[in-house]
Amino acid sequence: MEFLKTTRVSPLFLILNMVLSVTYFIFIALFFKVGNPFLFALLIIGEVFHLWQVFGYIHSVWPRKRQKDFDPSFKPNVAVYITVCGEPTDIVEETVKAVLKMDYPTYSVYILNDGFVANRDNWKEAEVLADKYGIKCLTRKKPGGAKAGNINHALSKTKEPFVVIFDADHVPKHSFLAKMMGYFTDEKVAFVQSPQYYKNHNENMVTGGAWDQQALFFGAILQGKDSSNTAFMCGTNMILRRKTLLEAGGMSETSIAEDFLTSLLIHEKGGKSIYVGEVLAEGLAPEDFLSYYKQQFRWARGSLEVVFRFNPFFRKSLTLSQRIQYLSSASFYLSGLIVFLNAVMPLIYFYSGLEPLSISTMTLALIFLPYIFIVLYTIQLTSNFSYTFRALSFSLSSFPIHIKAVWQILTGKKSGFVVTSKKKVSGNHGYLVTPHLVYIALAVFGVLVGFLREGFSPSIITNATWVIIYIAIFVPFISAAFEKDKPDKTEEIALAVEGETV
């Protein structure tokens, strides 16, 4: 698949990228007349964050060679866990059938049923399904720890030395185990992860946007992390060594991003991670905007907990690369604050005339365009040109989600683990893009206010250009929120039959 065909960029090109990024920052910070000191300080904070993100990405994709052992004859007994929490039975059944067809000599299959503790009406269906296929169903009766608690409960009930974890909707290919288990011949390897591919990515704008974001992560970023032994678990499509997992305390129940934090704890214990850049299982992206919103919030909240509560820079025994990569990935979700600051600065100018810097439009273009061009071109090169404008839109437009996660972390508000819906949640989800619509209204009115104050001045034109760029970025995200449900095909057939009958 195209997103997995990453291009190894030369170190010289990556160094040039960093040089241009630092040069842009130095010019902005030192060579122009400061306008409003407070706005200037916010601008510099944002640019420092951008530099950190550029450095983190370059560190991820830096060309390295890693020797990894693989023995195809290594085939110990394996426990396959399918985590279930009230998902529709037809979706779970598809996964069960695929698991039973995997090409591997000795493995046992368990449905980890959390429907009872989560008060799902259909919790008994998982047990019926297990009986139908002659596999075991471990129904938890004592709540706690969400998905991590469910897995830890299963660990206490099973004994196999290796554990495979599939979410209810992730359907493995028959070669999944054969292509993953051989890496465990190295006794230091603690877990092996494969991509989360969304087979429904063409379903609608939400699934498409969700996948476009995932493609960069499971392509260039995780393959780069693998080269420095910094790949982390992603919740499903992965195999873990039981002994190492238990030595790290089992799946962490203190974070709603249990996979991310547990990976850090395993690396801290000296365990190795492997990322296999081949799609070996296919799952489902959230099909509606509300489900996407909740999923992104859970990831943001859980990752930010690592920054604020388990900061990698202060953890013992991590390598420097692991510290950089964990912090880079977790701090990505602070980008919502920076996007908001950058987007709102033109509005501040329209309504108050205040600006962080006094700089001509041409000068700004001369130092900004080379910098942003090489940053975006590097992303495109390393992702085999699979990074889309929609991915950029969904990433930047998620700023309200990220800000909400930061706010909850700082105020100590608790947040529970919410399972992403595997079926489309119908309804009007347009309210979730209210911040973007308010921004557009304020921008349009602000241009008028600014024009009445100073006419078509260079500053008005420059700031109007910025808001146009931000609005263009928000449009795909807003469109996804208002996308109408496609008529169900069974309903269409029923209506057609009804029409013929009449």
Short mmCIF file of C-alpha atoms in Angstrom, two decimals:
data_model
loop_
_atom_site.label_atom_id
_atom_site.label_comp_id
_atom_site.label_asym_id
_atom_site.label_seq_id
_atom_site.Cartn_x
_atom_site.Cartn_y
_atom_site.Cartn_z
CA MET A 1 0.00 0.00 0.00
CA GLU A 2 1.18 3.52 -0.88
CA PHE A 3 1.32 4.88 2.66
CA LEU A 4 3.79 2.15 3.64
CA LYS A 5 6.20 2.92 0.79
CA THR A 6 8.21 5.48 2.69
CA THR A 7 11.11 7.21 1.03
CA ARG A 8 14.43 7.40 2.82
CA VAL A 9 15.38 11.06 2.62
CA SER A 10 19.05 12.00 2.68
CA PRO A 11 20.45 13.37 5.94
CA LEU A 12 21.62 16.50 4.09
CA PHE A 13 18.05 17.30 3.03
CA LEU A 14 16.80 16.82 6.57
CA ILE A 15 19.58 19.02 7.92
CA LEU A 16 18.64 21.70 5.38
CA ASN A 17 15.06 21.43 6.63
CA MET A 18 16.19 22.05 10.18
CA VAL A 19 18.48 24.91 9.16
CA LEU A 20 15.68 26.72 7.30
CA SER A 21 13.33 26.19 10.22
CA VAL A 22 15.81 27.62 12.71
CA THR A 23 16.65 30.49 10.35
CA TYR A 24 12.98 31.41 10.06
CA PHE A 25 12.67 31.34 13.85
CA ILE A 26 15.76 33.54 14.36
CA PHE A 27 14.50 36.14 11.89
CA ILE A 28 11.07 36.23 13.52
CA ALA A 29 12.52 36.40 17.03
CA LEU A 30 15.35 38.89 16.52
CA PHE A 31 15.25 40.91 13.33
CA PHE A 32 11.96 42.79 13.30
CA LYS A 33 10.35 45.49 15.36
CA VAL A 34 8.22 44.02 18.13
CA GLY A 35 4.61 45.15 18.12
CA ASN A 36 2.50 44.21 21.14
CA PRO A 37 4.87 42.47 23.63
CA PHE A 38 2.22 40.03 24.87
CA LEU A 39 1.26 38.93 21.36
CA PHE A 40 4.93 38.70 20.45
CA ALA A 41 5.55 36.39 23.41
CA LEU A 42 2.65 34.16 22.31
CA LEU A 43 4.02 34.13 18.76
CA ILE A 44 7.46 33.04 19.96
CA ILE A 45 5.95 30.28 22.12
CA GLY A 46 4.12 29.02 19.06
CA GLU A 47 7.24 29.11 16.91
CA VAL A 48 9.26 27.24 19.55
CA PHE A 49 6.59 24.55 19.52
CA HIS A 50 6.74 24.38 15.71
CA LEU A 51 10.51 23.96 15.89
CA TRP A 52 10.08 21.11 18.37
CA GLN A 53 7.56 19.38 16.11
CA VAL A 54 9.82 19.74 13.07
CA PHE A 55 12.76 18.37 15.05
CA GLY A 56 10.63 15.47 16.34
CA TYR A 57 9.51 14.54 12.83
CA ILE A 58 13.04 14.74 11.43
CA HIS A 59 14.26 12.56 14.27
CA SER A 60 11.50 10.04 13.47
CA VAL A 61 12.30 9.72 9.77
CA TRP A 62 16.08 10.07 10.06
CA PRO A 63 17.55 7.23 7.96
CA ARG A 64 18.89 4.51 10.25
CA LYS A 65 19.55 0.82 9.88
CA ARG A 66 18.30 -1.57 12.50
CA GLN A 67 19.17 -5.23 12.65
CA LYS A 68 16.10 -7.31 13.53
CA ASP A 69 16.16 -11.08 13.97
CA PHE A 70 13.33 -13.13 12.51
CA ASP A 71 12.93 -16.89 12.78
CA PRO A 72 9.91 -18.24 10.86
CA SER A 73 10.18 -21.55 12.74
CA PHE A 74 9.60 -19.86 16.11
CA LYS A 75 5.99 -20.89 16.85
CA PRO A 76 5.18 -21.10 20.56
CA ASN A 77 1.65 -21.33 21.91
CA VAL A 78 -0.32 -18.09 21.66
CA ALA A 79 -3.49 -16.68 23.26
CA VAL A 80 -5.59 -14.53 20.93
CA TYR A 81 -7.71 -11.97 22.77
CA ILE A 82 -10.66 -10.31 21.02
CA THR A 83 -11.75 -7.38 23.18
CA VAL A 84 -15.51 -6.85 23.11
CA CYS A 85 -17.64 -4.25 24.86
CA GLY A 86 -21.12 -4.39 23.37
CA GLU A 87 -20.12 -4.16 19.70
CA PRO A 88 -22.66 -5.58 17.24
CA THR A 89 -22.43 -9.38 17.05
CA ASP A 90 -22.04 -9.45 13.27
CA ILE A 91 -18.88 -7.34 13.53
CA VAL A 92 -17.40 -9.52 16.30
CA GLU A 93 -18.31 -12.68 14.40
CA GLU A 94 -16.41 -11.57 11.31
CA THR A 95 -13.32 -11.11 13.47
CA VAL A 96 -13.79 -14.48 15.19
CA LYS A 97 -14.08 -16.31 11.87
CA ALA A 98 -10.93 -14.65 10.53
CA VAL A 99 -9.00 -15.41 13.72
CA LEU A 100 -9.91 -19.08 13.49
CA LYS A 101 -8.53 -19.21 9.94
CA MET A 102 -5.08 -17.87 10.83
CA ASP A 103 -2.22 -19.98 9.56
CA TYR A 104 -0.50 -21.01 12.78
CA PRO A 105 -0.16 -24.41 14.54
CA THR A 106 -1.03 -23.73 18.20
CA TYR A 107 -3.20 -20.93 19.47
CA SER A 108 -6.29 -20.48 21.65
CA VAL A 109 -8.98 -17.87 21.06
CA TYR A 110 -10.70 -15.90 23.83
CA ILE A 111 -13.44 -13.30 23.62
CA LEU A 112 -12.77 -10.76 26.37
CA ASN A 113 -16.32 -9.73 27.13
CA ASP A 114 -16.63 -6.41 28.96
CA GLY A 115 -20.28 -5.94 28.05
CA PHE A 116 -21.53 -6.97 31.48
CA VAL A 117 -19.47 -4.46 33.48
CA ALA A 118 -20.24 -1.77 30.89
CA ASN A 119 -24.01 -2.46 31.24
CA ARG A 120 -24.45 -3.30 27.57
CA ASP A 121 -27.83 -4.86 26.78
CA ASN A 122 -26.28 -7.38 24.40
CA TRP A 123 -23.51 -8.62 26.71
CA LYS A 124 -24.76 -12.24 26.60
CA GLU A 125 -24.42 -12.33 22.81
CA ALA A 126 -20.64 -12.61 23.13
CA GLU A 127 -21.03 -15.79 25.18
CA VAL A 128 -23.46 -17.25 22.67
CA LEU A 129 -21.05 -16.42 19.87
CA ALA A 130 -18.16 -18.09 21.70
CA ASP A 131 -20.22 -21.26 22.18
CA LYS A 132 -21.14 -21.24 18.50
CA TYR A 133 -17.48 -21.34 17.43
CA GLY A 134 -16.15 -23.47 20.29
CA ILE A 135 -13.94 -20.78 21.77
CA LYS A 136 -13.76 -19.39 25.29
CA CYS A 137 -15.54 -16.28 26.51
CA LEU A 138 -14.09 -14.49 29.55
CA THR A 139 -16.89 -12.30 30.85
CA ARG A 140 -15.67 -9.87 33.48
CA LYS A 141 -18.05 -9.37 36.42
CA LYS A 142 -15.92 -6.92 38.40
CA PRO A 143 -15.43 -3.52 36.71
CA GLY A 144 -12.31 -1.39 36.70
CA GLY A 145 -9.53 -0.30 34.38
CA ALA A 146 -11.69 -0.23 31.22
CA LYS A 147 -10.00 -2.02 28.29
CA ALA A 148 -6.74 -2.42 30.20
CA GLY A 149 -8.63 -3.99 33.10
CA ASN A 150 -10.34 -6.37 30.69
CA ILE A 151 -6.97 -7.51 29.29
CA ASN A 152 -5.41 -7.83 32.75
CA HIS A 153 -8.37 -9.96 33.83
CA ALA A 154 -7.75 -12.24 30.87
CA LEU A 155 -4.04 -12.45 31.67
CA SER A 156 -4.98 -13.82 35.09
CA LYS A 157 -7.16 -16.51 33.48
CA THR A 158 -4.81 -17.69 30.73
CA LYS A 159 -1.26 -19.00 30.62
CA GLU A 160 0.06 -18.78 27.05
CA PRO A 161 3.49 -17.07 26.87
CA PHE A 162 2.38 -14.72 24.08
CA VAL A 163 -0.79 -12.70 23.76
CA VAL A 164 -2.38 -11.27 20.61
CA ILE A 165 -4.86 -8.42 20.96
CA PHE A 166 -7.53 -7.57 18.40
CA ASP A 167 -10.28 -5.02 18.83
CA ALA A 168 -13.71 -6.41 18.02
CA ASP A 169 -13.71 -4.92 14.51
CA HIS A 170 -10.16 -5.72 13.43
CA VAL A 171 -10.16 -8.66 11.08
CA PRO A 172 -6.76 -10.39 10.75
CA LYS A 173 -5.36 -11.96 7.63
CA HIS A 174 -4.44 -15.62 7.71
CA SER A 175 -0.73 -14.76 7.74
CA PHE A 176 -0.93 -12.44 10.76
CA LEU A 177 0.82 -14.74 13.24
CA ALA A 178 3.24 -16.21 10.74
CA LYS A 179 4.55 -12.76 9.84
CA MET A 180 4.70 -11.41 13.39
CA MET A 181 5.76 -14.19 15.78
CA GLY A 182 9.20 -14.77 14.31
CA TYR A 183 10.48 -11.49 15.78
CA PHE A 184 10.09 -12.90 19.30
CA THR A 185 13.08 -15.16 18.70
CA ASP A 186 14.95 -12.18 20.17
CA GLU A 187 14.13 -12.56 23.88
CA LYS A 188 14.32 -8.80 24.40
CA VAL A 189 11.41 -8.15 22.02
CA ALA A 190 8.41 -7.32 24.21
CA PHE A 191 5.78 -6.46 21.60
CA VAL A 192 5.24 -6.41 17.85
CA GLN A 193 2.77 -3.98 16.30
CA SER A 194 1.22 -3.88 12.82
CA PRO A 195 -0.81 -1.07 11.19
CA GLN A 196 -4.42 -0.21 11.94
CA TYR A 197 -5.86 -0.04 8.45
CA TYR A 198 -9.38 1.33 7.99
CA LYS A 199 -11.10 -0.72 5.29
CA ASN A 200 -14.09 1.65 5.31
CA HIS A 201 -12.02 4.75 4.55
CA ASN A 202 -14.00 5.46 1.39
CA GLU A 203 -17.33 5.34 3.24
CA ASN A 204 -17.68 9.08 3.86
CA MET A 205 -15.75 12.24 4.70
CA VAL A 206 -15.25 11.25 8.35
CA THR A 207 -13.78 7.83 7.61
CA GLY A 208 -11.67 9.37 4.84
CA GLY A 209 -10.32 12.11 7.08
CA ALA A 210 -9.64 9.69 9.92
CA TRP A 211 -7.71 7.39 7.61
CA ASP A 212 -5.73 10.19 5.96
CA GLN A 213 -4.44 11.12 9.39
CA GLN A 214 -3.66 7.50 10.26
CA ALA A 215 -1.78 6.93 7.00
CA LEU A 216 1.03 9.31 7.92
CA PHE A 217 1.31 7.85 11.41
CA PHE A 218 1.32 4.19 10.36
CA GLY A 219 3.53 4.94 7.39
CA ALA A 220 6.47 7.28 7.76
CA ILE A 221 6.22 7.97 11.49
CA LEU A 222 5.95 4.46 12.94
CA GLN A 223 8.40 3.00 10.44
CA GLY A 224 10.82 5.70 11.52
CA LYS A 225 10.18 5.00 15.19
CA ASP A 226 10.82 1.33 14.56
CA SER A 227 14.32 2.11 13.33
CA SER A 228 15.19 3.59 16.73
CA ASN A 229 13.33 1.04 18.89
CA THR A 230 10.68 3.62 19.84
CA ALA A 231 7.54 2.20 18.19
CA PHE A 232 4.68 1.98 20.65
CA MET A 233 1.56 -0.16 20.95
CA CYS A 234 -1.62 1.07 19.27
CA GLY A 235 -4.27 -0.96 21.07
CA THR A 236 -4.95 -3.63 18.47
CA ASN A 237 -3.24 -5.81 15.86
CA MET A 238 -0.35 -6.45 18.21
CA ILE A 239 1.40 -9.32 20.00
CA LEU A 240 2.92 -9.08 23.46
CA ARG A 241 5.31 -11.24 25.43
CA ARG A 242 3.42 -12.10 28.62
CA LYS A 243 6.50 -12.16 30.87
CA THR A 244 7.66 -8.66 29.90
CA LEU A 245 4.16 -7.25 30.07
CA LEU A 246 3.68 -8.58 33.60
CA GLU A 247 7.09 -7.27 34.66
CA ALA A 248 5.89 -3.82 33.55
CA GLY A 249 2.80 -4.21 35.73
CA GLY A 250 0.39 -5.46 33.06
CA MET A 251 -1.61 -3.09 30.88
CA SER A 252 -1.63 0.26 32.61
CA GLU A 253 -5.03 1.06 34.12
CA THR A 254 -4.08 4.60 35.10
CA SER A 255 -4.48 6.11 31.63
CA ILE A 256 -7.21 6.01 28.98
CA ALA A 257 -4.36 5.62 26.46
CA GLU A 258 -3.31 2.37 28.12
CA ASP A 259 -1.36 1.14 25.09
CA PHE A 260 0.80 4.27 24.87
CA LEU A 261 1.68 4.36 28.57
CA THR A 262 2.26 0.62 28.81
CA SER A 263 4.69 0.84 25.88
CA LEU A 264 6.66 3.49 27.72
CA LEU A 265 6.80 1.36 30.87
CA ILE A 266 7.96 -1.67 28.86
CA HIS A 267 10.68 0.35 27.12
CA GLU A 268 11.72 1.62 30.52
CA LYS A 269 12.22 -2.00 31.58
CA GLY A 270 14.52 -2.56 28.61
CA GLY A 271 12.02 -4.30 26.35
CA LYS A 272 12.28 -3.87 22.59
CA SER A 273 9.47 -3.03 20.20
CA ILE A 274 9.03 -3.99 16.56
CA TYR A 275 6.77 -2.39 13.97
CA VAL A 276 5.85 -4.51 10.95
CA GLY A 277 5.08 -2.25 8.00
CA GLU A 278 2.51 -4.48 6.36
CA VAL A 279 -1.26 -4.46 6.66
CA LEU A 280 -2.09 -7.73 8.42
CA ALA A 281 -5.53 -6.79 9.77
CA GLU A 282 -8.29 -4.46 8.66
CA GLY A 283 -10.62 -2.52 10.93
CA LEU A 284 -13.22 0.22 10.90
CA ALA A 285 -12.77 3.97 11.16
CA PRO A 286 -15.39 5.94 13.11
CA GLU A 287 -18.23 6.50 10.65
CA ASP A 288 -19.75 9.63 12.13
CA PHE A 289 -18.40 12.92 13.34
CA LEU A 290 -19.40 12.42 16.99
CA SER A 291 -17.58 9.08 17.21
CA TYR A 292 -14.52 10.62 15.54
CA TYR A 293 -14.62 13.51 18.03
CA LYS A 294 -14.74 11.13 21.02
CA GLN A 295 -11.94 8.97 19.64
CA GLN A 296 -9.68 11.95 19.05
CA PHE A 297 -10.43 13.31 22.49
CA ARG A 298 -9.52 9.99 24.15
CA TRP A 299 -6.23 9.85 22.27
CA ALA A 300 -5.45 13.49 23.09
CA ARG A 301 -6.35 13.16 26.76
CA GLY A 302 -4.43 9.92 27.21
CA SER A 303 -1.33 11.14 25.38
CA LEU A 304 -1.24 14.42 27.28
CA GLU A 305 -1.33 12.49 30.53
CA VAL A 306 2.06 11.12 29.51
CA VAL A 307 3.37 14.68 29.14
CA PHE A 308 2.01 15.95 32.45
CA ARG A 309 2.11 12.85 34.67
CA PHE A 310 4.70 10.50 33.17
CA ASN A 311 6.98 12.89 31.34
CA PRO A 312 9.47 10.76 29.36
CA PHE A 313 12.31 13.19 29.92
CA PHE A 314 12.28 12.41 33.62
CA ARG A 315 11.79 8.65 33.34
CA LYS A 316 14.62 6.32 34.21
CA SER A 317 16.28 3.94 31.77
CA LEU A 318 14.78 5.29 28.53
CA THR A 319 17.21 5.98 25.71
CA LEU A 320 17.54 9.53 24.41
CA SER A 321 15.67 8.54 21.23
CA GLN A 322 12.84 7.05 23.29
CA ARG A 323 12.58 10.22 25.38
CA ILE A 324 12.43 12.38 22.24
CA GLN A 325 9.93 10.17 20.43
CA TYR A 326 7.52 9.67 23.32
CA LEU A 327 7.54 13.37 24.13
CA SER A 328 7.20 14.35 20.48
CA SER A 329 4.18 12.08 19.95
CA ALA A 330 2.46 13.02 23.20
CA SER A 331 3.07 16.75 22.84
CA PHE A 332 1.51 16.75 19.36
CA TYR A 333 -1.82 17.21 21.12
CA LEU A 334 -0.64 20.55 22.50
CA SER A 335 -0.75 21.77 18.90
CA GLY A 336 -4.41 22.71 19.36
CA LEU A 337 -3.36 25.60 21.57
CA ILE A 338 -0.85 26.80 18.98
CA VAL A 339 -3.32 26.52 16.10
CA PHE A 340 -5.80 28.57 18.10
CA LEU A 341 -3.23 31.25 18.92
CA ASN A 342 -2.07 31.54 15.32
CA ALA A 343 -5.61 31.61 13.94
CA VAL A 344 -6.85 34.23 16.36
CA MET A 345 -4.00 36.73 15.86
CA PRO A 346 -5.42 38.14 12.61
CA LEU A 347 -8.76 38.63 14.36
CA ILE A 348 -7.01 40.56 17.15
CA TYR A 349 -5.51 42.83 14.53
CA PHE A 350 -8.84 43.43 12.80
CA TYR A 351 -10.58 44.46 16.01
CA SER A 352 -7.77 46.24 17.87
CA GLY A 353 -4.96 47.06 15.46
CA LEU A 354 -2.54 45.14 17.70
CA GLU A 355 0.02 42.87 16.08
CA PRO A 356 2.98 40.86 17.38
CA LEU A 357 5.47 42.10 14.79
CA SER A 358 5.92 45.00 12.46
CA ILE A 359 6.96 43.32 9.22
CA SER A 360 6.18 43.89 5.55
CA THR A 361 4.20 41.31 3.63
CA MET A 362 7.02 40.71 1.13
CA THR A 363 9.63 40.22 3.83
CA LEU A 364 7.42 37.77 5.69
CA ALA A 365 6.82 35.84 2.49
CA LEU A 366 10.54 35.70 1.73
CA ILE A 367 11.40 34.03 5.03
CA PHE A 368 8.20 32.02 5.57
CA LEU A 369 7.65 30.39 2.20
CA PRO A 370 11.00 28.51 1.94
CA TYR A 371 10.53 27.26 5.50
CA ILE A 372 6.97 26.00 5.09
CA PHE A 373 7.70 24.59 1.63
CA ILE A 374 10.54 22.38 2.79
CA VAL A 375 8.61 21.23 5.88
CA LEU A 376 5.61 20.14 3.80
CA TYR A 377 7.82 18.69 1.07
CA THR A 378 9.67 16.59 3.64
CA ILE A 379 6.37 15.19 4.91
CA GLN A 380 5.32 14.40 1.35
CA LEU A 381 8.63 12.77 0.45
CA THR A 382 8.72 10.57 3.53
CA SER A 383 5.07 9.57 3.19
CA ASN A 384 5.39 8.66 -0.49
CA PHE A 385 3.18 11.68 -1.30
CA SER A 386 0.22 10.08 0.51
CA TYR A 387 -0.28 13.03 2.90
CA THR A 388 -3.43 14.87 1.87
CA PHE A 389 -4.90 18.32 2.42
CA ARG A 390 -7.76 16.58 4.23
CA ALA A 391 -5.29 15.07 6.69
CA LEU A 392 -3.89 18.55 7.32
CA SER A 393 -7.42 19.90 7.72
CA PHE A 394 -8.51 17.26 10.23
CA SER A 395 -5.28 17.63 12.23
CA LEU A 396 -5.37 21.43 12.51
CA SER A 397 -9.15 21.71 12.81
CA SER A 398 -9.15 19.39 15.81
CA PHE A 399 -7.83 22.26 17.92
CA PRO A 400 -11.01 22.50 20.09
CA ILE A 401 -10.65 18.79 20.94
CA HIS A 402 -7.02 19.22 21.92
CA ILE A 403 -7.72 22.34 23.97
CA LYS A 404 -10.51 20.54 25.81
CA ALA A 405 -8.10 17.70 26.62
CA VAL A 406 -5.48 20.15 27.92
CA TRP A 407 -8.08 21.91 30.03
CA GLN A 408 -9.28 18.68 31.62
CA ILE A 409 -5.71 17.65 32.39
CA LEU A 410 -4.87 21.00 34.01
CA THR A 411 -8.08 21.10 36.03
CA GLY A 412 -7.79 17.48 37.12
CA LYS A 413 -11.12 16.49 35.65
CA LYS A 414 -11.50 12.74 35.27
CA SER A 415 -12.39 11.20 31.93
CA GLY A 416 -13.55 7.67 31.31
CA PHE A 417 -12.59 5.27 28.52
CA VAL A 418 -15.18 5.49 25.73
CA VAL A 419 -15.24 2.68 23.19
CA THR A 420 -15.39 4.04 19.65
CA SER A 421 -18.72 3.17 18.08
CA LYS A 422 -18.49 0.55 15.33
CA LYS A 423 -21.78 1.65 13.81
CA LYS A 424 -22.67 5.08 12.55
CA VAL A 425 -24.31 7.30 15.17
CA SER A 426 -27.04 9.23 13.37
CA GLY A 427 -27.86 12.83 14.17
CA ASN A 428 -26.82 16.40 13.59
CA HIS A 429 -23.22 16.81 14.75
CA GLY A 430 -22.77 20.31 13.38
CA TYR A 431 -22.60 21.76 16.88
CA LEU A 432 -19.17 20.20 17.26
CA VAL A 433 -17.75 22.72 14.76
CA THR A 434 -19.30 25.75 16.44
CA PRO A 435 -15.82 27.20 17.20
CA HIS A 436 -14.96 27.08 13.49
CA LEU A 437 -18.22 28.71 12.44
CA VAL A 438 -17.80 31.45 15.04
CA TYR A 439 -14.26 31.99 13.75
CA ILE A 440 -15.51 32.45 10.18
CA ALA A 441 -18.18 34.93 11.29
CA LEU A 442 -15.68 36.92 13.36
CA ALA A 443 -13.21 36.88 10.47
CA VAL A 444 -15.72 38.22 7.93
CA PHE A 445 -16.94 40.95 10.27
CA GLY A 446 -13.37 41.66 11.38
CA VAL A 447 -12.22 42.36 7.83
CA LEU A 448 -14.98 44.97 7.55
CA VAL A 449 -13.97 46.54 10.87
CA GLY A 450 -10.33 46.67 9.82
CA PHE A 451 -11.18 48.06 6.40
CA LEU A 452 -13.29 50.84 7.89
CA ARG A 453 -10.38 51.75 10.17
CA GLU A 454 -7.50 51.81 7.67
CA GLY A 455 -8.75 50.79 4.24
CA PHE A 456 -6.91 48.14 2.22
CA SER A 457 -3.64 48.58 4.07
CA PRO A 458 -0.85 45.98 3.69
CA SER A 459 -1.60 44.74 7.23
CA ILE A 460 -5.28 44.22 6.46
CA ILE A 461 -4.43 42.34 3.28
CA THR A 462 -1.84 40.16 5.07
CA ASN A 463 -4.15 39.29 7.95
CA ALA A 464 -7.08 38.70 5.60
CA THR A 465 -4.88 36.26 3.68
CA TRP A 466 -4.15 34.35 6.89
CA VAL A 467 -7.82 34.01 7.82
CA ILE A 468 -8.65 32.86 4.30
CA ILE A 469 -5.99 30.14 4.66
CA TYR A 470 -7.40 29.04 8.01
CA ILE A 471 -10.97 29.03 6.70
CA ALA A 472 -9.87 26.93 3.73
CA ILE A 473 -8.25 24.49 6.15
CA PHE A 474 -11.41 24.31 8.28
CA VAL A 475 -13.79 23.70 5.36
CA PRO A 476 -13.25 19.92 4.92
CA PHE A 477 -13.61 19.43 8.67
CA ILE A 478 -16.81 21.48 8.79
CA SER A 479 -18.19 19.67 5.75
CA ALA A 480 -17.60 16.32 7.47
CA ALA A 481 -19.56 17.48 10.50
CA PHE A 482 -22.57 18.37 8.35
CA GLU A 483 -22.35 15.42 5.98
CA LYS A 484 -25.75 13.79 5.59
CA ASP A 485 -26.20 10.09 6.17
CA LYS A 486 -26.25 8.03 3.02
CA PRO A 487 -29.51 6.10 2.62
CA ASP A 488 -29.16 2.55 3.82
CA LYS A 489 -29.11 0.17 0.82
CA THR A 490 -31.60 -2.17 2.46
CA GLU A 491 -33.93 0.79 2.99
CA GLU A 492 -33.49 1.80 -0.66
CA ILE A 493 -34.42 -1.70 -1.82
CA ALA A 494 -37.39 -1.79 0.52
CA LEU A 495 -38.63 1.56 -0.75
CA ALA A 496 -38.17 0.44 -4.36
CA VAL A 497 -40.14 -2.75 -3.74
CA GLU A 498 -42.81 -0.76 -1.94
CA GLY A 499 -43.03 1.64 -4.89
CA GLU A 500 -43.41 -1.24 -7.38
CA THR A 501 -46.09 -2.81 -5.21
CA VAL A 502 -48.07 0.42 -5.05
#
